[in-house]
PDB file of C-alpha atoms and ligand atoms in Angstrom:
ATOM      1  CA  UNK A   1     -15.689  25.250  27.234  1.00 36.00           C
ATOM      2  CA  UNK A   2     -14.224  23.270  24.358  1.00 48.00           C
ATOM      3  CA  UNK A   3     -16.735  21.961  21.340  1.00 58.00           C
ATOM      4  CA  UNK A   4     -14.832  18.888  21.092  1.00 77.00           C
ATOM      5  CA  UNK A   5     -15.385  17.116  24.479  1.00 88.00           C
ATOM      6  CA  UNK A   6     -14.932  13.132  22.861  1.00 96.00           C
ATOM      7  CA  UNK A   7     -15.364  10.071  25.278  1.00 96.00           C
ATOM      8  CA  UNK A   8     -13.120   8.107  23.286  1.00 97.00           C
ATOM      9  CA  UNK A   9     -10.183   9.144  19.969  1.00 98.00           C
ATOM     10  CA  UNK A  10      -9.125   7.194  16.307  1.00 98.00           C
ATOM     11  CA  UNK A  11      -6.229   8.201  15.299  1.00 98.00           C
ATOM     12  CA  UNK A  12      -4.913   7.796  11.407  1.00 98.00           C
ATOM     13  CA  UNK A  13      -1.434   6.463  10.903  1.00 98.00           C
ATOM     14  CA  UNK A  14       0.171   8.294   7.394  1.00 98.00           C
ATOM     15  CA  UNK A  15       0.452  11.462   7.440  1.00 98.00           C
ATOM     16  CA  UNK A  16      -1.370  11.947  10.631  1.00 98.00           C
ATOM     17  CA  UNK A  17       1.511  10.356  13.425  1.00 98.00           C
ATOM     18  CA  UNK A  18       4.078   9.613  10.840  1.00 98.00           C
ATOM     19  CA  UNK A  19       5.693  10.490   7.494  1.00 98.00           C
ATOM     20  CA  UNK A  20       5.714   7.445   5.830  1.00 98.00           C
ATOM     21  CA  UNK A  21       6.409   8.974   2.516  1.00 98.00           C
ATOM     22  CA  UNK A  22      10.899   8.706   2.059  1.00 98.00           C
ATOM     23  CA  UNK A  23      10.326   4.919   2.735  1.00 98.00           C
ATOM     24  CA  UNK A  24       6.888   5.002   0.523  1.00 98.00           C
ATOM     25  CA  UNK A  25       9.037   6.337  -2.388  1.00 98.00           C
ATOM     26  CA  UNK A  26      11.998   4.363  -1.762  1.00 98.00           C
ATOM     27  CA  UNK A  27       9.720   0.989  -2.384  1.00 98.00           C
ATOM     28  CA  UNK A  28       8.047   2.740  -5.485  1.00 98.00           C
ATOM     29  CA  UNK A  29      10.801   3.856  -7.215  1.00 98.00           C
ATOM     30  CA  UNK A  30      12.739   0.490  -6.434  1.00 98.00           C
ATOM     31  CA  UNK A  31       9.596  -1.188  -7.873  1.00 98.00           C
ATOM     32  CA  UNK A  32       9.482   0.442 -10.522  1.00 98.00           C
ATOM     33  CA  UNK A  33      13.695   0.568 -11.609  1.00 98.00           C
ATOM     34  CA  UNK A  34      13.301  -3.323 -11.172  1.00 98.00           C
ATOM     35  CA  UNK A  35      10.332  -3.287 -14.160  1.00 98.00           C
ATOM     36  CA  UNK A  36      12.579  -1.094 -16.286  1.00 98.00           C
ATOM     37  CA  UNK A  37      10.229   1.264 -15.863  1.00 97.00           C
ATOM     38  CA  UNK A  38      11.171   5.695 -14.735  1.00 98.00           C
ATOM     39  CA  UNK A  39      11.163   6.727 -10.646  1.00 98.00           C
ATOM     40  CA  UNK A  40       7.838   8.676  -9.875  1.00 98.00           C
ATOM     41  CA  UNK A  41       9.682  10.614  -6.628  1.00 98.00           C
ATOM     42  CA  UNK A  42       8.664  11.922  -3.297  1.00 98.00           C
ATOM     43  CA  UNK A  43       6.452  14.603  -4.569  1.00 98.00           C
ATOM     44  CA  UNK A  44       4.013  12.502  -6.905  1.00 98.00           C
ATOM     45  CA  UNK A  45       4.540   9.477  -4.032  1.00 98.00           C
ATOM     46  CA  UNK A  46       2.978  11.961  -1.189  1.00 97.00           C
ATOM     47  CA  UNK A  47      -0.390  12.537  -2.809  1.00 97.00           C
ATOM     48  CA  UNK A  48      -0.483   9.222  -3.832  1.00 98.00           C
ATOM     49  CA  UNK A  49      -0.473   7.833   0.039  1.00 96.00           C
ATOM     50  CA  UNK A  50      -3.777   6.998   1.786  1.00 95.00           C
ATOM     51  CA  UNK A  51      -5.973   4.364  -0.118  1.00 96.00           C
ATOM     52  CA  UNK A  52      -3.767   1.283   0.575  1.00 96.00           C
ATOM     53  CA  UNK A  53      -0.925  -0.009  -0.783  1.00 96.00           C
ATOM     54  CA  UNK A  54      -2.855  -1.599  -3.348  1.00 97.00           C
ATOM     55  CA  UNK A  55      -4.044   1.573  -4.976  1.00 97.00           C
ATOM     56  CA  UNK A  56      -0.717   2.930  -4.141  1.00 98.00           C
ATOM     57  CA  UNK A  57       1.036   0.321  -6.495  1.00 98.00           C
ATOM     58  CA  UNK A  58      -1.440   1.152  -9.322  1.00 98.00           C
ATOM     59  CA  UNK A  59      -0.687   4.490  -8.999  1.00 98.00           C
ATOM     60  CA  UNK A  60       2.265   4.433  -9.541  1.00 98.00           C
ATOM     61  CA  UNK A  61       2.451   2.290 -12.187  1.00 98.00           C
ATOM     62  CA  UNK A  62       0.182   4.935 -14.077  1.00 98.00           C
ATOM     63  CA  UNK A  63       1.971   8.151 -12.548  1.00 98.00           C
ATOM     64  CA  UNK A  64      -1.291   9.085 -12.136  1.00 97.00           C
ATOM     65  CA  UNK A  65      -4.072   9.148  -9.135  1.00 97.00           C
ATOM     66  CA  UNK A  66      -7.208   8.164 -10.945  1.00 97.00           C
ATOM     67  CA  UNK A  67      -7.416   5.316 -13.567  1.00 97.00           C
ATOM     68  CA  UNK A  68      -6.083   1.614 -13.424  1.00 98.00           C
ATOM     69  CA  UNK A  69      -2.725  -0.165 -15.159  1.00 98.00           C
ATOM     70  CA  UNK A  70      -2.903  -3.169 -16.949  1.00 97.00           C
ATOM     71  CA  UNK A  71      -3.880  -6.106 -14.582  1.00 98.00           C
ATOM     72  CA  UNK A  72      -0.880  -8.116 -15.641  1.00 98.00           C
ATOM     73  CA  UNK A  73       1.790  -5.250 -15.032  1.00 97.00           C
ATOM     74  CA  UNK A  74       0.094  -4.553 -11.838  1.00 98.00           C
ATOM     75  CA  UNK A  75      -0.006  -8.768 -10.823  1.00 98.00           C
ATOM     76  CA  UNK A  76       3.926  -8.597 -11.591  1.00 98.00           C
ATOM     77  CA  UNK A  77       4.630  -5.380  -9.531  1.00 98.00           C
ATOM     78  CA  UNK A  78       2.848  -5.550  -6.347  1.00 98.00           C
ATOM     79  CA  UNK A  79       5.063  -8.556  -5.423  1.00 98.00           C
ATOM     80  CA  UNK A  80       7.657  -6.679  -5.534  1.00 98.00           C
ATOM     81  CA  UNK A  81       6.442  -3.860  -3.725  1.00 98.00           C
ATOM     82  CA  UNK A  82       5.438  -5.779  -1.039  1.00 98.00           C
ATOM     83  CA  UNK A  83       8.616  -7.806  -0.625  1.00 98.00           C
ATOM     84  CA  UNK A  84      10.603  -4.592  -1.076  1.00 98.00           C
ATOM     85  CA  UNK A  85       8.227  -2.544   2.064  1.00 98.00           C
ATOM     86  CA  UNK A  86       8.752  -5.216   4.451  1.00 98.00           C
ATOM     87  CA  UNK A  87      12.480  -4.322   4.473  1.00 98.00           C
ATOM     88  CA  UNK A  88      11.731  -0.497   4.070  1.00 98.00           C
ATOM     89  CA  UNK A  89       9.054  -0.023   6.702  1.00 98.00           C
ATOM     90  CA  UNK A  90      10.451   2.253   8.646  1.00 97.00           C
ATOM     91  CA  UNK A  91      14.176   2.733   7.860  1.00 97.00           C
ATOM     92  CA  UNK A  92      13.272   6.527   6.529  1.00 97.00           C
ATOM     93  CA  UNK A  93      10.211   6.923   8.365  1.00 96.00           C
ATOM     94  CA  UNK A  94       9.447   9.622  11.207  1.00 96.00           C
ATOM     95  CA  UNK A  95       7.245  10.297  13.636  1.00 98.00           C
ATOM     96  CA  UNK A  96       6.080  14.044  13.623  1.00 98.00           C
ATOM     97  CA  UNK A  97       7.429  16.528  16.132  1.00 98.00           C
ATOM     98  CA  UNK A  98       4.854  16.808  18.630  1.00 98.00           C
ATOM     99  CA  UNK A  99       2.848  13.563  18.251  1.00 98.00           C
ATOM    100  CA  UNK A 100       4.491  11.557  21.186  1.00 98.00           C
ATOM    101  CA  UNK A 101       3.734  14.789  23.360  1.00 97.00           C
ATOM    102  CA  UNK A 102       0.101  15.013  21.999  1.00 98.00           C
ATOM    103  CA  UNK A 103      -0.322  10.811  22.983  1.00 98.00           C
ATOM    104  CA  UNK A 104       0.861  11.235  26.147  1.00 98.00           C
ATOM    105  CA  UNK A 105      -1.385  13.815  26.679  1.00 97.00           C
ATOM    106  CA  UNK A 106      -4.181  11.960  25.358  1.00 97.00           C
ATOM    107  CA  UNK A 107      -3.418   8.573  27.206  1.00 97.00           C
ATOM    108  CA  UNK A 108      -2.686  10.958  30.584  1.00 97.00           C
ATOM    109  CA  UNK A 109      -6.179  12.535  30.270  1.00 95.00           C
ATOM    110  CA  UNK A 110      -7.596   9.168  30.173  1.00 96.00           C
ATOM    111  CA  UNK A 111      -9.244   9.069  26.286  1.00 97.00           C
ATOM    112  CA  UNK A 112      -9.240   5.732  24.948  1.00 98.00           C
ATOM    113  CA  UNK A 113      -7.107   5.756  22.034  1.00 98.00           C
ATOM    114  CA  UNK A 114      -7.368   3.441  19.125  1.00 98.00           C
ATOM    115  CA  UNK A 115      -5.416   3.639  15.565  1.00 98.00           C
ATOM    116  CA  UNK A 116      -7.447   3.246  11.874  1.00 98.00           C
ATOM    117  CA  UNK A 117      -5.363   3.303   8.900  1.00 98.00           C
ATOM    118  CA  UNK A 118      -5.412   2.239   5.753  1.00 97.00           C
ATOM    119  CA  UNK A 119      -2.450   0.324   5.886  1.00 97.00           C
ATOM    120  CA  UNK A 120      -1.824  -3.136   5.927  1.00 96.00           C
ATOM    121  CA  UNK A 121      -1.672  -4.999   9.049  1.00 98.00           C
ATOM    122  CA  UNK A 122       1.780  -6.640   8.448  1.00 97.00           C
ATOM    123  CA  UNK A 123       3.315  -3.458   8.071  1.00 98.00           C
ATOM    124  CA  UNK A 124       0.987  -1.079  10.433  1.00 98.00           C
ATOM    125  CA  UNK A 125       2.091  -3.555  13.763  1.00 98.00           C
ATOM    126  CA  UNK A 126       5.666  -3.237  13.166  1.00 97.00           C
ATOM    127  CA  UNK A 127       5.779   0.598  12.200  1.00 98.00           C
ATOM    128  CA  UNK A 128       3.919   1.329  15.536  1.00 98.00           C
ATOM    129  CA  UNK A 129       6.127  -1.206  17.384  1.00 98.00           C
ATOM    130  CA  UNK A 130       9.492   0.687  16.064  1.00 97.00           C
ATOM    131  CA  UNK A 131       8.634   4.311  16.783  1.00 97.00           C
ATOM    132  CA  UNK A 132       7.579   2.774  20.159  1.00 97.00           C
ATOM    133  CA  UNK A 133       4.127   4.081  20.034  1.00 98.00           C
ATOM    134  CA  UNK A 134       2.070   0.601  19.689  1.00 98.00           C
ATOM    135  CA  UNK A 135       1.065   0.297  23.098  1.00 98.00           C
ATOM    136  CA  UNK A 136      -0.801   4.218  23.156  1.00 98.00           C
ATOM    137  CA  UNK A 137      -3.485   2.256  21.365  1.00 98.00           C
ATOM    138  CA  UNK A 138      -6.582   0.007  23.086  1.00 98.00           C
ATOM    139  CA  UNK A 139      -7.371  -0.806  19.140  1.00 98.00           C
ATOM    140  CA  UNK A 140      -5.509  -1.239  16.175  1.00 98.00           C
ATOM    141  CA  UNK A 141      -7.308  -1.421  12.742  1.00 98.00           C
ATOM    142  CA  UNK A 142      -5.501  -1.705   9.460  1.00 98.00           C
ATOM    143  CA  UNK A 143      -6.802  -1.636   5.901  1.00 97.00           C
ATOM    144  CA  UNK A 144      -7.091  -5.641   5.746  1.00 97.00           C
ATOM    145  CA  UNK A 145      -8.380  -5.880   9.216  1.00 98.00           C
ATOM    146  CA  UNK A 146     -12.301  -5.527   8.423  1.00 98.00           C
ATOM    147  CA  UNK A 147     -14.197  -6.436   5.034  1.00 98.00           C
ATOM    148  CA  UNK A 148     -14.063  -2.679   4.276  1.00 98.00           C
ATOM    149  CA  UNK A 149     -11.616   0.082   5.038  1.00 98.00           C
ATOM    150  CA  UNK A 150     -12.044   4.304   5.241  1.00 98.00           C
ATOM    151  CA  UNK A 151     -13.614   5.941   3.830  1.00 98.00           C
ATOM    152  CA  UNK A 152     -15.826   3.297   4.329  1.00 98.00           C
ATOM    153  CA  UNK A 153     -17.500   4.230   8.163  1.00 98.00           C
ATOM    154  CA  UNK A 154     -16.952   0.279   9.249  1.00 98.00           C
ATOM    155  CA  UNK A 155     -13.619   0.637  11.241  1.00 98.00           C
ATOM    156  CA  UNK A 156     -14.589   3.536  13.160  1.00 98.00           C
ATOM    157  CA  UNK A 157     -18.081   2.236  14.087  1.00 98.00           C
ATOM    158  CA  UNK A 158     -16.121  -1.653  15.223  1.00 98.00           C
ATOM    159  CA  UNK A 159     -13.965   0.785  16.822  1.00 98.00           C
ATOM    160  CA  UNK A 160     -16.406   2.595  18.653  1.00 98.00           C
ATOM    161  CA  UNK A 161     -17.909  -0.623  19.351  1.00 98.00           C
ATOM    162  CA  UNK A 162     -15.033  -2.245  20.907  1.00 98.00           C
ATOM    163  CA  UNK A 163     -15.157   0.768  23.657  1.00 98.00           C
ATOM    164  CA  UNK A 164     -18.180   0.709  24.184  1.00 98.00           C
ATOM    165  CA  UNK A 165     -18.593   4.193  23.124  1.00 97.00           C
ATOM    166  CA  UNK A 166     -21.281   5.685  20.785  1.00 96.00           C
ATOM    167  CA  UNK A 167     -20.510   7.536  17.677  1.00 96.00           C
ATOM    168  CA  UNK A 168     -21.215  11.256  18.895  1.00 95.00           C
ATOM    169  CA  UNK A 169     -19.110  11.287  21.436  1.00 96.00           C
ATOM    170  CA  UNK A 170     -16.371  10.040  19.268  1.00 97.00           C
ATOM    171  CA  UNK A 171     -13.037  11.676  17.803  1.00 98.00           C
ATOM    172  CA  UNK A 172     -11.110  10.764  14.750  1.00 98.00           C
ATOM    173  CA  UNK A 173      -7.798  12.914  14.250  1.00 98.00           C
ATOM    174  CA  UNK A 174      -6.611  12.099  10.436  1.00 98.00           C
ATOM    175  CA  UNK A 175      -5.159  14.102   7.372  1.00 98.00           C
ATOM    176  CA  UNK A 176      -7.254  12.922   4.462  1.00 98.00           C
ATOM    177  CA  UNK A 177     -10.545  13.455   2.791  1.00 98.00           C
ATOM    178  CA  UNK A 178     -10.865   9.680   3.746  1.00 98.00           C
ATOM    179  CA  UNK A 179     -10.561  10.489   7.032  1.00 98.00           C
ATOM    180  CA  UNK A 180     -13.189  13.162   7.030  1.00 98.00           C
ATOM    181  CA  UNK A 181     -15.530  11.089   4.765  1.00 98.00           C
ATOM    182  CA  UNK A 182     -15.337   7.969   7.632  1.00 98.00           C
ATOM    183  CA  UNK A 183     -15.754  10.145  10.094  1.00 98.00           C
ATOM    184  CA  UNK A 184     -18.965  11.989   9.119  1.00 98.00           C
ATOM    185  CA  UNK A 185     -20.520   8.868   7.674  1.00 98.00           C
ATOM    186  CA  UNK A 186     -19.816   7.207  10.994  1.00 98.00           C
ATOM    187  CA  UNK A 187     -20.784  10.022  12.843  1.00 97.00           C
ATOM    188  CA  UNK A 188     -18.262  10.943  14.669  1.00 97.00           C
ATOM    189  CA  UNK A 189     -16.171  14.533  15.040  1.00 97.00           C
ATOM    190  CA  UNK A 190     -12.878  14.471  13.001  1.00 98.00           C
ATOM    191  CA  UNK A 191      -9.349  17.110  13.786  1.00 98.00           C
ATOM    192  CA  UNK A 192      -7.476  16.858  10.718  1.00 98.00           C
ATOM    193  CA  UNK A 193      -3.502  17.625  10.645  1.00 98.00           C
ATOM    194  CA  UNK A 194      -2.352  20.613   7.980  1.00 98.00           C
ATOM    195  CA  UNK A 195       0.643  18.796   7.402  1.00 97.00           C
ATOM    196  CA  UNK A 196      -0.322  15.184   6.165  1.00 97.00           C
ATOM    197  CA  UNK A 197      -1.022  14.432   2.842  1.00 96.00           C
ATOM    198  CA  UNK A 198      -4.442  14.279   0.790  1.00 95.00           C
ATOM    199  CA  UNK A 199      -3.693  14.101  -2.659  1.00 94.00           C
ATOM    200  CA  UNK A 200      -2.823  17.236  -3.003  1.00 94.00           C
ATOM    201  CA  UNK A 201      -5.275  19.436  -1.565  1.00 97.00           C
ATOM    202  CA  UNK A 202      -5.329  21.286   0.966  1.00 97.00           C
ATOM    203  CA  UNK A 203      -7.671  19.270   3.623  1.00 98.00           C
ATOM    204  CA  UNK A 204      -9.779  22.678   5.028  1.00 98.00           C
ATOM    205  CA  UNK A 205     -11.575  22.205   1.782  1.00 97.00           C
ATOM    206  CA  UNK A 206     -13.303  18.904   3.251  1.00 98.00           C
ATOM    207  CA  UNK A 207     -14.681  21.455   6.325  1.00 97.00           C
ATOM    208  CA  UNK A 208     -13.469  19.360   9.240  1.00 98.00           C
ATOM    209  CA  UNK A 209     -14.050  20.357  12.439  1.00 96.00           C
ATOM    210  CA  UNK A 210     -10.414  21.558  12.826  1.00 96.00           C
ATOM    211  CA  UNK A 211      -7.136  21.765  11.682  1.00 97.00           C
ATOM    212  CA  UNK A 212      -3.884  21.248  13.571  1.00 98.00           C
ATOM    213  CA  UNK A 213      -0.381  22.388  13.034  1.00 98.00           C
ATOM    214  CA  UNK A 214       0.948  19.987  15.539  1.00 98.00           C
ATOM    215  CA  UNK A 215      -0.493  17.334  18.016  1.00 98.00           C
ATOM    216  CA  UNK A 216       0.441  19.684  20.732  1.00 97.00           C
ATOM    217  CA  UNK A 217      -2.480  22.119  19.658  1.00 96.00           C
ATOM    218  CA  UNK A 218      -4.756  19.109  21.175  1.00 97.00           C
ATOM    219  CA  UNK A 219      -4.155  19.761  24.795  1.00 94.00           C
ATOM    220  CA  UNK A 220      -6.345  23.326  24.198  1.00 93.00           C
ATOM    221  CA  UNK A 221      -8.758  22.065  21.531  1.00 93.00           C
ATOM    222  CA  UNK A 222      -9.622  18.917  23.667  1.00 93.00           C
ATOM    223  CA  UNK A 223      -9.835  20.942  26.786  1.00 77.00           C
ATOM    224  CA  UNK A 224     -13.150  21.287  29.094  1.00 60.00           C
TER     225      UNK A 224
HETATM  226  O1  LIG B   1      -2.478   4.459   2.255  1.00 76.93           O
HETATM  227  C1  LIG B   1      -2.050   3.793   3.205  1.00 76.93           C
HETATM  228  O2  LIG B   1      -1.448   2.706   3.037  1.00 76.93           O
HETATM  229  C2  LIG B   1      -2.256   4.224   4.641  1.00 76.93           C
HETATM  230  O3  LIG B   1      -2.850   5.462   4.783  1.00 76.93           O
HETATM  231  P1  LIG B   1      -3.477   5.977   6.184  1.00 76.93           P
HETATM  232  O4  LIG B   1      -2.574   5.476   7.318  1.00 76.93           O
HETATM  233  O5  LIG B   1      -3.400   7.459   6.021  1.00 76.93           O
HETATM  234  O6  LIG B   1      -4.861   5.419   6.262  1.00 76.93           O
HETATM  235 MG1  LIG B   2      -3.448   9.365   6.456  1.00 76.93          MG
END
């Protein structure tokens, strides 16, 4: 008998069903080359991901994760980076081997599904539309979609709300210490992917309740 035996599932979008990250750091270091200013690359980019674009912006502006760039360098660049990810949403972005399987299975077994990210709605819809996975979700919540966004608990609990399903018998599956954070302040259980990104650290340190290689793994940890 399986410990994880959820009525209904949230699932994270970056990291978590896709790498986002090539077409992440294309926009960042275009951004940035168009304010004269150096590329920050792929490897700075991927533990930068999972706070918003916003915070994304000013993080790379500083080439740092914590701290904040002058508000008028910031006001001129996240223009840009917006105008420059709406043409790069998904040219160089991938869906992780496994995940369509894992859906399926999901969908197939009847859970409700529903997807919580951080990202912005105008780019969240037509990622999910493109790698043809939009319609696996009953509930689609981006970063702008409620007044606050993970690791806030608000998305998952209007989530959990819109199926009519309480907390504790709810699933999240993400890869971040947001994720985690959402999910125990919301009370729900929370499966968190080894191979996302989380600033840098390795996400067993934020004890969730497991850790997947690959969405596949779900068909044994979700059976009954
Ligand atoms: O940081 C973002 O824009 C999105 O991140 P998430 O999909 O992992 O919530
Ligand atoms: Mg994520």
């Amino acid at each position: 008998m399986s410990l994880l035996q959820p009525k209904m599932i949230l699932i994270d979008l970056d990291g978590t069903l896709v790498d986002s990250v090539p077409d992440l750091t294309y926009c960042v270091d275009a951004m940035m080359a168009r304010l004269g200013r150096p590329a920050r690359g792929e490897a700075a980019v991927r533990t930068w991901v999972g706070n918003g674009i916003e915070r994304l912006v000013r993080r790379a502006l500083i080439g740092r994760l914590d701290g904040e760039p002058d508000e008028t360098d910031y006001q001129r660049a996240y223009p840009i980076f917006l105008e420059l990810y709406a043409e790069n949403t998904f040219n160089r972005s991938q869906i992780y081997p496994g995940v369509r399987e894992g859906l399926e299975f999901m969908r197939d077994a009847g859970y409700p599904l529903g997807c919580v990210t951080n990202k912005a709605a105008r780019f969240t819809e037509p990622l999910l539309q493109h790698l043809g996975i939009h319609d696996f979700f009953g509930i689609v919540i981006s970063g702008d979609t409620l007044p606050r966004k993970k690791p806030d608990p608000l998305p998952l609990i209007h989530a959990a709300g819109h199926f009519g399903v309480k907390p504790e018998a709810s699933l999240m599956i993400g890869d971040s210490v947001s994720d985690v954070n959402a999910a125990r302040a919301a009370g729900f259980k929370i499966i968190c992917t080894s191979y996302g990104y989380n600033h840098g650290v390795d996400i067993r340190e934020s004890d969730p309740d497991a850790v997947i290689d690959s969405f596949v793994e779900l068909r044994e940890l979700l059976a009954s």
